[in-house]
Amino acid sequence: MAANAATGAAEAAGEAGRPPLDIRWWGLWFVLPVVVFFAVFSVFPVFFGFYLSLTDYDLLSPPLFIGLDNFRNLASDKLFLTALVNTLVFVVGATLPVWAASLAAALLFDQVFRGRDVVKAIFFLPVLPPAVVIAVIWRLLLHPNGIATSTVGWFNGISEIPWLANTVLAPLAMIVVHDWAAIPFFMLIWLAGLTGIPQEVRDAAIVDGAGALARFWYVDLPLLRSTSLLVASLATINAFQSFVLQFVLSADQGGPANSTLVLGLLVFKYGFQYFRMGDAAAVSVVMFAIIMSVTLLQLWLGRRVY
Amino acid sequence: MSIDLRPRGGFLLRDPIFLSIALSAALLFAFPLWFMATSAFKAEPEIQAIPIHWLPHDFQWLAQFKLAGEIAPLWLYFTNSMVFSLAHVAGTVFFGAMAGFGFAKYKFPGRTILFLLVISTLMVPFQILVVPLFIEIKYFGWENSYTGLILPGLINAFGVFMMRQYAEALPDELLEAARVDGASEPYIFLRIVLPLLAPALVSLGIIVFIWAWGAFLWPLVVVQDRNLYVLSVGLSAYVQPYNREPTWGAAMAASTIATLPIACLFIFLQRYFIKGLTAAAVKG
């Protein structure tokens, strides 16, 4: 009966004959393994993590419920506040230049010229190595007497620069290395957006006598608004989660003097070096809140744009 | 900056201008990788030579790779990484296609809420999961084991999302025709749907492989036994602790090994590679 009613409704809605109920249930069997998997390894841990953030837990004795104490402590926790500021600085350095430079690169590689595809593939290479490899290579390039130093020294004669041992240079180095790998990746996203612009629109602008700059400003950029938003939010979310660079490339995992300590690294340190699981979970909840706000902001802006 | 958007083709004069700008940018970005790959074949003192040796003067054939294998069990790490990554690829490709197909083509009750449940996990950054997940895995007794290492990331929700989109595009008539011919639903999935999704599954497989190959945080926390290290975790040992000067030749050789699988995918499957990366970014 139910199946017949459903079929009738579907046909009324213009859909061609829905399969009877027993076939439809097969769908549930197909999705069930995946649903169970995510319930166990994603949904449950998220809620468990929220609970842990309200406890004092060192893995040895059972978790002790302490309400919002962990969050209250964070407000006066020097390490956390340092990490928060470092993260925000890193995010600024890992988004604005990336956004602009990857757009410039995409505009360049959107032009037609001989050898373009080969050159584009070369430009794209930094996307390939895993994050740890990037950190290892740059440890060598940023050696105090290494290539970065000799390049700079060529201008001013300095022969030793402590790139990773200086509290101002080290966070800057993290940003440069991050951006080096991020720019070619985001160029790809911009290019996908640029390819989506119909050639007729550009041709029409040319016929109307628009100059190159005017065409970029009034034709391309407005049509790239959703891509632009996507690049901005992806770059922001990725930067907030940065961990590997600060863990492998920096001196003593977050050093010197905690100048490269970011929130992602602090979660690891509290959880797996100090075994303060409650504090680690509290920091991760703060990260979650920040990243969620970025996502929501993106959705809200996306809706306003259209 | 003036951007020329004249109709494509023609204007041969501008080729050298664009080419030289693009080539300088490309070489600047590719330099660190060139340096890594060439240093893997240099003798140790040559690596830090100033001015830089663009090619090895005293070419080392495999000495640095052998040394890298002596400092740490590089080949074991490589195998662990391969098992880890291929398991993730297989899990996400198979279960992703199956669930994507289920969500796309069967209108069972509750499918919207279940789909949202799966997709919402995409918005959760891994740092949120790492602490509770570790405690959960420890509780199951899977800490320090292949199960604990591999299982929690076996299926990626992005695969379900991507495959649902591709499965939705398959014509319903095709499935109907198979049913009329007496095919069972599992048969339809395995013999009709799966082959039709194959090109998309290649793109998905590549992106999952890249993610899994670069995975660091979870393998770092869940495994203490060095025999279970994946390559990225093992690699960090070449440059740590920080105050010890690394053996750079070995570190560069190991880094080259760690980049090789991804580079091969890029060279041989470039079209799928770019497609997969773009699809993964645009998912939101």
Coordinates of C-alpha atoms in Angstrom, one line a residue:
Chain A
M1 CA 0.0 0.0 0.0
A2 CA 2.6 2.4 1.1
A3 CA 4.7 1.6 -2.0
N4 CA 1.7 2.2 -4.3
A5 CA 1.0 5.5 -2.6
A6 CA 4.6 6.5 -3.0
T7 CA 4.6 5.5 -6.7
G8 CA 1.4 7.5 -7.3
A9 CA 2.9 10.6 -5.7
A10 CA 6.1 10.3 -7.6
E11 CA 4.2 10.0 -10.9
A12 CA 2.1 13.0 -10.0
A13 CA 5.3 14.9 -9.5
G14 CA 6.4 14.0 -13.0
E15 CA 9.0 11.3 -12.1
A16 CA 8.8 8.2 -14.1
G17 CA 7.7 5.1 -12.0
R18 CA 9.6 4.9 -8.7
P19 CA 10.9 1.4 -7.9
P20 CA 8.9 -0.4 -5.3
L21 CA 9.8 -0.2 -1.6
D22 CA 11.9 -3.4 -1.4
I23 CA 14.3 -2.2 -4.1
R24 CA 14.5 1.2 -2.4
W25 CA 15.7 -0.5 0.8
W26 CA 18.7 -1.7 -1.0
G27 CA 19.9 1.9 -0.9
L28 CA 20.1 1.6 2.8
W29 CA 22.2 -1.5 2.6
F30 CA 24.6 0.3 0.2
V31 CA 25.1 3.3 2.5
L32 CA 25.0 1.4 5.9
P33 CA 28.7 0.5 6.1
V34 CA 29.7 4.1 5.4
V35 CA 27.1 5.5 7.9
V36 CA 28.3 3.2 10.6
F37 CA 31.9 4.0 9.9
F38 CA 31.4 7.8 10.2
A39 CA 29.2 7.4 13.3
V40 CA 32.0 5.5 15.0
F41 CA 35.1 7.4 13.7
S42 CA 33.8 10.9 13.2
V43 CA 30.5 11.8 14.8
F44 CA 31.1 10.0 18.1
P45 CA 34.6 11.4 18.6
V46 CA 33.4 15.0 17.9
F47 CA 30.9 14.7 20.8
F48 CA 33.3 12.8 22.9
G49 CA 35.8 15.6 22.3
F50 CA 33.3 18.2 23.5
Y51 CA 32.8 16.1 26.6
L52 CA 36.5 15.8 27.1
S53 CA 36.9 19.6 26.9
L54 CA 34.8 19.7 30.1
T55 CA 37.0 17.3 32.0
D56 CA 40.4 16.9 33.6
Y57 CA 41.9 13.7 32.1
D58 CA 45.5 12.4 32.0
L59 CA 44.8 9.0 30.4
L60 CA 45.6 7.2 33.7
S61 CA 42.8 8.0 36.1
P62 CA 39.2 8.3 34.8
P63 CA 38.1 11.7 33.4
L64 CA 37.0 14.2 36.1
F65 CA 34.1 16.5 35.1
I66 CA 35.1 20.1 35.8
G67 CA 32.6 22.1 33.7
L68 CA 34.0 25.1 31.9
D69 CA 37.2 25.3 34.0
N70 CA 39.4 24.4 31.1
F71 CA 38.1 27.2 29.0
R72 CA 38.4 29.6 31.9
N73 CA 42.0 28.6 32.4
L74 CA 42.7 29.1 28.7
A75 CA 41.8 32.8 29.0
S76 CA 44.8 33.3 31.2
D77 CA 47.0 30.6 29.7
K78 CA 50.1 32.3 28.3
L79 CA 50.9 29.4 26.0
F80 CA 47.4 29.4 24.6
L81 CA 47.3 33.2 24.1
T82 CA 50.7 33.1 22.4
A83 CA 49.5 30.3 20.1
L84 CA 46.3 32.2 19.3
V85 CA 48.2 35.4 18.3
N86 CA 50.8 33.4 16.3
T87 CA 48.0 31.6 14.5
L88 CA 46.3 34.8 13.6
V89 CA 49.5 36.3 12.3
F90 CA 50.2 33.1 10.4
V91 CA 46.7 33.1 8.9
V92 CA 47.1 36.7 7.6
G93 CA 50.4 35.9 6.1
A94 CA 49.1 32.6 4.6
T95 CA 46.0 34.1 3.0
L96 CA 46.3 37.6 1.6
P97 CA 49.6 37.1 -0.3
V98 CA 48.4 33.6 -1.4
W99 CA 45.1 35.0 -2.7
A100 CA 46.8 37.8 -4.7
A101 CA 49.8 35.8 -6.0
S102 CA 47.8 32.8 -7.0
L103 CA 45.4 35.0 -8.9
A104 CA 48.3 36.7 -10.7
A105 CA 49.8 33.4 -11.6
A106 CA 46.4 32.1 -12.9
L107 CA 46.0 35.2 -15.1
L108 CA 49.4 34.6 -16.5
F109 CA 48.8 31.0 -17.2
D110 CA 45.4 31.8 -18.7
Q111 CA 47.2 33.6 -21.5
V112 CA 48.0 31.7 -24.7
F113 CA 51.7 31.4 -25.4
R114 CA 54.0 28.8 -26.6
G115 CA 55.3 26.3 -24.1
R116 CA 52.6 27.3 -21.6
D117 CA 51.5 23.8 -20.5
V118 CA 55.1 22.7 -19.8
V119 CA 55.9 25.9 -17.8
K120 CA 52.6 25.6 -15.9
A121 CA 53.5 22.0 -15.0
I122 CA 56.9 23.2 -13.7
F123 CA 55.3 26.0 -11.7
F124 CA 52.9 23.4 -10.2
L125 CA 55.7 21.2 -8.8
P126 CA 55.6 22.5 -5.2
V127 CA 52.1 20.9 -4.8
L128 CA 53.6 17.4 -5.2
P129 CA 55.8 16.8 -2.1
P130 CA 54.1 15.8 1.2
A131 CA 54.2 18.6 3.9
V132 CA 57.0 16.9 5.8
V133 CA 59.3 16.8 2.7
I134 CA 58.6 20.5 2.2
A135 CA 59.7 21.1 5.8
V136 CA 62.9 19.0 5.3
I137 CA 63.9 20.7 2.1
W138 CA 63.4 24.2 3.6
R139 CA 65.4 23.2 6.7
L140 CA 68.3 22.9 4.3
L141 CA 67.6 26.0 2.2
L142 CA 67.1 28.1 5.4
H143 CA 70.4 26.8 7.0
P144 CA 72.1 29.7 8.7
N145 CA 74.9 29.6 6.1
G146 CA 72.7 28.1 3.4
I147 CA 71.3 29.2 0.0
A148 CA 68.7 31.7 1.4
T149 CA 71.5 33.4 3.3
S150 CA 73.9 33.5 0.4
T151 CA 71.1 34.9 -1.9
V152 CA 70.4 37.7 0.6
G153 CA 74.2 38.1 1.4
W154 CA 74.8 38.7 -2.3
F155 CA 73.2 42.1 -1.8
N156 CA 74.4 43.1 1.7
G157 CA 77.4 40.8 2.4
I158 CA 75.9 39.1 5.5
S159 CA 77.2 35.5 5.7
E160 CA 75.1 34.0 8.4
I161 CA 71.4 34.5 9.1
P162 CA 69.6 32.5 11.8
W163 CA 66.3 32.1 9.8
L164 CA 64.8 29.6 12.2
A165 CA 66.5 30.6 15.4
N166 CA 65.2 34.2 15.5
T167 CA 61.8 35.0 17.0
V168 CA 60.9 37.4 14.2
L169 CA 62.4 35.5 11.2
A170 CA 61.1 32.1 12.2
P171 CA 57.4 32.9 12.0
L172 CA 58.1 34.8 8.8
A173 CA 59.9 31.7 7.4
M174 CA 56.9 29.5 8.2
I175 CA 54.7 31.9 6.2
V176 CA 57.0 32.0 3.2
V177 CA 57.4 28.2 3.0
H178 CA 53.6 27.8 3.4
D179 CA 52.9 30.3 0.7
W180 CA 55.4 28.7 -1.6
A181 CA 53.5 25.5 -1.6
A182 CA 50.0 27.1 -1.5
I183 CA 50.3 29.5 -4.4
P184 CA 50.6 26.9 -7.2
F185 CA 47.7 24.9 -5.6
F186 CA 45.4 27.9 -5.5
M187 CA 46.4 29.0 -9.0
L188 CA 44.8 25.7 -10.1
I189 CA 41.5 26.7 -8.5
W190 CA 41.6 30.2 -10.0
L191 CA 42.4 28.6 -13.4
A192 CA 39.3 26.4 -13.1
G193 CA 37.3 29.5 -12.4
L194 CA 38.8 31.5 -15.3
T195 CA 38.2 28.6 -17.8
G196 CA 34.5 28.9 -16.8
I197 CA 34.2 32.4 -18.1
P198 CA 32.6 32.2 -21.6
Q199 CA 34.8 33.6 -24.3
E200 CA 31.8 35.5 -25.8
V201 CA 31.6 37.7 -22.7
R202 CA 35.2 38.7 -23.1
D203 CA 34.7 39.2 -26.8
A204 CA 31.7 41.4 -26.2
A205 CA 33.8 43.6 -23.9
I206 CA 36.5 43.9 -26.6
V207 CA 33.9 44.9 -29.1
D208 CA 32.6 47.6 -26.7
G209 CA 36.2 48.9 -26.6
A210 CA 37.1 47.9 -23.0
G211 CA 40.8 48.0 -22.3
A212 CA 42.7 45.1 -20.8
L213 CA 42.5 46.4 -17.3
A214 CA 38.9 47.4 -17.6
R215 CA 38.1 43.9 -18.9
F216 CA 39.8 42.3 -15.9
W217 CA 38.1 44.6 -13.4
Y218 CA 34.6 44.7 -14.9
V219 CA 34.3 41.3 -16.6
D220 CA 36.6 38.7 -15.1
L221 CA 36.7 39.7 -11.5
P222 CA 32.9 39.9 -11.0
L223 CA 32.5 36.5 -12.7
L224 CA 35.2 35.1 -10.5
R225 CA 33.5 36.1 -7.3
S226 CA 32.6 32.6 -6.1
T227 CA 36.1 31.4 -7.0
S228 CA 37.5 34.3 -5.1
L229 CA 35.4 33.5 -2.0
L230 CA 36.4 29.8 -2.3
V231 CA 40.1 30.6 -2.4
A232 CA 39.8 33.0 0.5
S233 CA 38.0 30.6 2.7
L234 CA 40.0 27.5 1.8
A235 CA 43.2 29.3 2.3
T236 CA 42.0 30.6 5.7
I237 CA 40.8 27.2 6.9
N238 CA 44.0 25.5 5.8
A239 CA 46.1 28.1 7.5
F240 CA 44.3 27.8 10.8
Q241 CA 45.0 24.0 10.7
S242 CA 48.7 24.4 10.0
F243 CA 50.7 21.9 12.0
V244 CA 53.4 20.0 10.1
L245 CA 55.6 23.0 9.2
Q246 CA 55.6 24.3 12.8
F247 CA 56.3 20.7 14.0
V248 CA 59.1 19.7 11.7
L249 CA 60.6 22.9 10.3
S250 CA 60.7 25.1 13.4
A251 CA 63.3 24.9 16.1
D252 CA 62.2 22.5 18.9
Q253 CA 58.6 22.2 17.7
G254 CA 57.2 25.7 18.0
G255 CA 60.4 27.5 18.9
P256 CA 62.4 29.6 19.3
A257 CA 60.7 30.8 22.4
N258 CA 57.3 29.6 21.2
S259 CA 57.4 32.1 18.3
T260 CA 56.0 29.5 15.9
L261 CA 53.7 27.8 18.3
V262 CA 50.2 27.6 16.6
L263 CA 46.9 26.2 17.9
G264 CA 47.2 23.0 15.9
L265 CA 50.6 22.4 17.5
L266 CA 49.3 23.3 21.0
V267 CA 46.6 20.6 20.7
F268 CA 49.3 18.1 20.0
K269 CA 51.6 19.3 22.8
Y270 CA 48.8 19.4 25.5
G271 CA 47.4 16.0 24.4
F272 CA 50.5 13.9 23.5
Q273 CA 53.4 15.5 25.3
Y274 CA 51.8 16.7 28.6
F275 CA 48.9 14.3 28.5
R276 CA 46.5 17.0 29.5
M277 CA 43.7 15.6 27.4
G278 CA 41.0 18.0 28.7
D279 CA 43.1 21.1 27.9
A280 CA 44.0 19.7 24.5
A281 CA 40.3 19.1 23.8
A282 CA 39.4 22.6 24.9
V283 CA 42.0 24.1 22.6
S284 CA 40.6 22.0 19.7
V285 CA 37.1 23.2 20.5
V286 CA 38.3 26.8 20.2
M287 CA 39.9 25.9 16.9
F288 CA 36.7 24.3 15.8
A289 CA 34.7 27.4 16.7
I290 CA 37.0 29.6 14.8
I291 CA 37.0 27.4 11.7
M292 CA 33.2 27.0 11.8
S293 CA 32.8 30.8 11.9
V294 CA 35.0 31.1 8.8
T295 CA 32.9 28.5 7.1
L296 CA 29.6 30.1 8.1
L297 CA 31.0 33.5 7.0
Q298 CA 31.8 32.0 3.7
L299 CA 28.3 30.6 3.3
W300 CA 26.7 33.9 4.3
L301 CA 28.9 36.0 2.0
G302 CA 28.3 33.4 -0.8
R303 CA 24.6 34.0 -0.4
R304 CA 24.9 37.7 -0.4
V305 CA 27.0 37.7 -3.5
Y306 CA 24.2 36.1 -5.5
Chain B
M1 CA 49.7 45.2 -14.2
S2 CA 48.2 45.1 -17.6
I3 CA 46.5 41.9 -18.5
D4 CA 46.1 41.1 -22.1
L5 CA 42.8 39.4 -22.9
R6 CA 42.8 39.7 -26.7
P7 CA 41.2 36.8 -28.5
R8 CA 43.3 33.7 -28.3
G9 CA 45.7 32.8 -31.1
G10 CA 47.8 35.1 -33.2
F11 CA 50.2 37.8 -31.7
L12 CA 53.3 35.7 -31.9
L13 CA 55.3 38.7 -30.7
R14 CA 53.9 38.4 -27.2
D15 CA 54.9 34.7 -26.8
P16 CA 58.5 35.5 -25.6
I17 CA 57.3 38.1 -23.1
F18 CA 54.8 35.8 -21.4
L19 CA 57.0 32.9 -21.7
S20 CA 59.9 34.6 -20.0
I21 CA 57.8 35.9 -17.1
A22 CA 56.1 32.6 -16.6
L23 CA 59.3 30.6 -16.9
S24 CA 61.1 32.8 -14.3
A25 CA 58.2 32.3 -11.9
A26 CA 58.1 28.6 -12.6
L27 CA 61.8 28.1 -12.1
L28 CA 61.7 30.1 -8.9
F29 CA 59.0 27.9 -7.5
A30 CA 60.5 24.6 -8.8
F31 CA 64.0 25.4 -7.5
P32 CA 63.7 23.8 -4.0
L33 CA 62.6 20.6 -5.6
W34 CA 65.4 20.7 -8.1
F35 CA 67.8 21.3 -5.2
M36 CA 66.3 18.3 -3.3
A37 CA 66.6 15.9 -6.2
T38 CA 70.1 16.9 -7.3
S39 CA 71.4 17.0 -3.7
A40 CA 70.3 13.3 -3.3
F41 CA 73.1 12.5 -5.8
K42 CA 75.7 14.9 -4.4
A43 CA 78.5 14.2 -2.0
E44 CA 77.8 15.6 1.4
P45 CA 80.2 18.7 1.3
E46 CA 78.9 19.6 -2.1
I47 CA 75.3 20.1 -0.9
Q48 CA 76.2 23.2 1.1
A49 CA 78.6 24.6 -1.5
I50 CA 78.4 28.3 -2.1
P51 CA 78.0 29.2 -4.9
I52 CA 75.5 26.4 -5.5
H53 CA 76.3 23.4 -7.6
W54 CA 73.4 23.2 -10.0
L55 CA 74.3 19.6 -10.8
P56 CA 76.4 17.2 -8.8
H57 CA 80.1 17.6 -9.6
D58 CA 81.1 14.4 -7.9
F59 CA 78.1 12.3 -8.9
Q60 CA 77.0 9.8 -6.2
W61 CA 74.9 7.1 -7.7
L62 CA 73.1 5.4 -4.9
A63 CA 75.4 6.2 -1.9
Q64 CA 73.1 8.7 -0.3
F65 CA 70.1 6.4 -0.7
K66 CA 72.0 3.6 0.9
L67 CA 73.0 5.9 3.7
A68 CA 69.4 7.0 4.2
G69 CA 68.4 3.4 4.5
E70 CA 71.1 2.9 7.2
I71 CA 70.1 5.9 9.3
A72 CA 66.5 4.7 9.4
P73 CA 64.6 1.7 7.9
L74 CA 63.5 3.8 4.9
W75 CA 62.2 0.9 2.9
L76 CA 60.0 -0.3 5.8
Y77 CA 58.6 3.2 6.2
F78 CA 58.0 3.3 2.4
T79 CA 56.1 -0.1 2.5
N80 CA 54.1 1.1 5.5
S81 CA 53.1 4.3 3.7
M82 CA 52.1 2.3 0.6
V83 CA 49.9 -0.1 2.6
F84 CA 48.4 2.8 4.5
S85 CA 47.7 4.9 1.4
L86 CA 46.5 2.0 -0.8
A87 CA 44.1 0.8 1.9
H88 CA 42.7 4.3 2.1
V89 CA 42.3 4.5 -1.7
A90 CA 40.6 1.1 -1.8
G91 CA 38.3 1.8 1.1
T92 CA 37.3 5.2 -0.1
V93 CA 36.9 4.2 -3.8
F94 CA 34.8 1.1 -3.0
F95 CA 32.7 2.2 -0.1
G96 CA 32.5 5.8 -1.5
A97 CA 31.1 4.5 -4.8
M98 CA 28.7 2.1 -3.0
A99 CA 27.3 4.7 -0.7
G100 CA 27.3 7.4 -3.4
F101 CA 25.3 5.1 -5.6
G102 CA 23.0 4.2 -2.7
F103 CA 22.4 7.9 -1.9
A104 CA 21.9 8.9 -5.5
K105 CA 19.7 6.2 -6.9
Y106 CA 17.6 4.8 -4.1
K107 CA 14.9 6.9 -2.4
F108 CA 14.8 5.1 0.9
P109 CA 13.4 6.9 4.0
G110 CA 16.0 8.8 6.0
R111 CA 18.5 9.1 3.2
T112 CA 18.7 12.9 3.5
I113 CA 19.6 12.9 7.1
L114 CA 22.1 10.1 6.7
F115 CA 23.7 11.9 3.8
L116 CA 24.0 15.1 5.9
L117 CA 25.5 13.1 8.7
V118 CA 28.2 11.7 6.4
I119 CA 28.9 15.1 4.7
S120 CA 29.0 17.1 7.9
T121 CA 32.1 15.2 8.9
L122 CA 33.9 17.0 6.0
M123 CA 33.6 20.2 7.9
V124 CA 35.4 18.8 11.0
P125 CA 39.1 19.6 11.0
F126 CA 41.2 16.7 12.0
Q127 CA 42.8 18.4 15.0
I128 CA 39.3 18.3 16.6
L129 CA 39.2 14.6 16.2
V130 CA 42.7 13.6 17.1
V131 CA 42.4 13.6 20.9
P132 CA 39.1 11.8 21.3
L133 CA 39.8 9.5 18.4
F134 CA 43.1 8.5 20.0
I135 CA 41.4 7.7 23.3
E136 CA 38.7 5.7 21.4
I137 CA 41.3 3.7 19.5
K138 CA 43.3 3.1 22.7
Y139 CA 40.1 1.8 24.3
F140 CA 39.6 -0.6 21.5
G141 CA 43.2 -1.8 22.1
W142 CA 44.3 -0.7 18.5
E143 CA 47.0 1.7 19.6
N144 CA 50.3 0.8 18.0
S145 CA 48.8 -1.5 15.4
Y146 CA 48.1 -1.4 11.7
T147 CA 44.4 -1.5 12.5
G148 CA 44.6 1.6 14.6
L149 CA 46.8 3.3 12.1
I150 CA 44.7 2.6 9.0
L151 CA 41.1 2.0 10.0
P152 CA 40.0 5.5 11.3
G153 CA 40.8 7.1 7.9
L154 CA 39.8 4.2 5.7
I155 CA 36.8 6.0 4.2
N156 CA 36.9 9.6 3.3
A157 CA 33.5 11.5 3.3
F158 CA 34.6 13.4 0.2
G159 CA 34.5 10.2 -1.8
V160 CA 30.9 9.7 -0.9
F161 CA 30.1 13.3 -1.8
M162 CA 31.9 13.1 -5.1
M163 CA 30.6 9.7 -6.1
R164 CA 27.0 10.7 -5.3
Q165 CA 27.3 13.5 -7.9
Y166 CA 28.7 11.2 -10.5
A167 CA 26.2 8.4 -9.8
E168 CA 23.3 10.9 -10.0
A169 CA 24.2 11.5 -13.6
L170 CA 23.8 7.8 -14.6
P171 CA 20.5 7.2 -16.5
D172 CA 17.8 5.5 -14.5
E173 CA 16.7 3.6 -17.6
L174 CA 20.0 1.7 -17.6
L175 CA 19.3 0.4 -14.0
E176 CA 15.7 -0.3 -14.9
A177 CA 16.7 -2.3 -18.0
A178 CA 19.2 -4.3 -15.9
R179 CA 16.4 -5.1 -13.4
V180 CA 14.0 -6.1 -16.1
D181 CA 16.7 -8.5 -17.2
G182 CA 16.7 -10.0 -13.7
A183 CA 19.9 -8.4 -12.4
S184 CA 20.1 -8.2 -8.6
E185 CA 21.0 -4.8 -7.0
P186 CA 24.5 -5.9 -5.9
Y187 CA 25.1 -7.1 -9.4
I188 CA 23.9 -3.8 -10.8
F189 CA 26.3 -2.0 -8.6
L190 CA 29.3 -4.2 -9.2
R191 CA 29.0 -4.9 -12.9
I192 CA 27.2 -1.9 -14.3
V193 CA 27.6 1.1 -12.0
L194 CA 31.2 0.6 -10.8
P195 CA 32.6 0.3 -14.4
L196 CA 30.7 3.4 -15.4
L197 CA 32.1 5.4 -12.5
A198 CA 35.7 4.2 -13.3
P199 CA 37.1 7.5 -14.7
A200 CA 35.8 9.5 -11.7
L201 CA 37.1 6.8 -9.4
V202 CA 40.6 7.2 -10.8
S203 CA 40.5 10.9 -10.0
L204 CA 39.1 10.2 -6.5
G205 CA 41.8 7.5 -6.0
I206 CA 44.6 9.9 -6.8
I207 CA 43.4 12.6 -4.5
V208 CA 42.9 10.1 -1.6
F209 CA 46.4 8.7 -2.3
I210 CA 47.9 12.2 -2.1
W211 CA 46.1 12.9 1.2
A212 CA 47.0 9.6 2.7
W213 CA 50.6 9.7 1.5
G214 CA 51.0 13.1 3.2
A215 CA 49.1 12.2 6.4
F216 CA 51.2 13.1 9.4
L217 CA 49.3 13.9 12.6
W218 CA 47.4 10.6 13.0
P219 CA 50.3 8.3 12.2
L220 CA 52.4 10.4 14.6
V221 CA 50.2 10.0 17.6
V222 CA 48.7 6.5 17.2
V223 CA 52.0 4.6 16.6
Q224 CA 55.0 4.5 18.9
D225 CA 56.6 1.4 17.5
R226 CA 59.2 2.5 14.9
N227 CA 58.4 -0.5 12.7
L228 CA 54.9 0.9 12.1
Y229 CA 56.1 4.4 11.1
V230 CA 54.8 5.8 7.8
L231 CA 57.3 7.6 5.6
S232 CA 56.3 11.2 6.6
V233 CA 56.7 10.4 10.3
G234 CA 60.0 8.5 9.7
L235 CA 61.3 11.4 7.6
S236 CA 61.0 13.9 10.3
A237 CA 63.6 11.9 12.2
Y238 CA 66.2 12.9 9.6
V239 CA 66.1 16.5 10.8
Q240 CA 65.2 16.0 14.4
P241 CA 66.2 16.7 17.2
Y242 CA 66.7 20.3 16.0
N243 CA 70.1 20.9 17.7
R244 CA 71.8 18.0 15.8
E245 CA 73.1 18.8 12.3
P246 CA 71.3 16.5 9.9
T247 CA 73.1 14.3 7.4
W248 CA 71.7 16.3 4.5
G249 CA 72.5 13.9 1.6
A250 CA 70.5 11.1 3.3
A251 CA 67.7 13.5 4.2
M252 CA 67.5 14.7 0.6
A253 CA 67.6 11.1 -0.7
A254 CA 64.8 10.1 1.7
S255 CA 62.8 13.2 0.7
T256 CA 63.2 12.4 -3.0
I257 CA 61.9 8.8 -2.3
A258 CA 58.9 10.3 -0.4
T259 CA 58.1 12.6 -3.4
L260 CA 58.5 10.0 -6.1
P261 CA 55.1 8.2 -5.9
I262 CA 53.1 11.5 -6.1
A263 CA 55.4 12.8 -8.9
C264 CA 54.7 9.5 -10.8
L265 CA 51.0 10.0 -10.5
F266 CA 51.4 13.6 -11.7
I267 CA 53.5 12.6 -14.7
F268 CA 51.5 9.6 -15.8
L269 CA 47.9 10.6 -14.9
Q270 CA 48.1 14.4 -15.1
R271 CA 44.6 14.8 -16.4
Y272 CA 43.0 12.8 -13.6
F273 CA 45.4 14.4 -11.1
I274 CA 44.4 18.0 -11.9
K275 CA 40.7 16.9 -12.0
G276 CA 40.9 15.3 -8.6
L277 CA 42.6 18.2 -7.0
T278 CA 40.2 20.7 -8.4
A279 CA 37.1 18.6 -7.5
A280 CA 38.4 18.2 -3.9
A281 CA 38.9 21.9 -3.5
V282 CA 35.5 22.9 -5.0
K283 CA 33.6 20.5 -2.9
G284 CA 32.2 23.1 -0.5

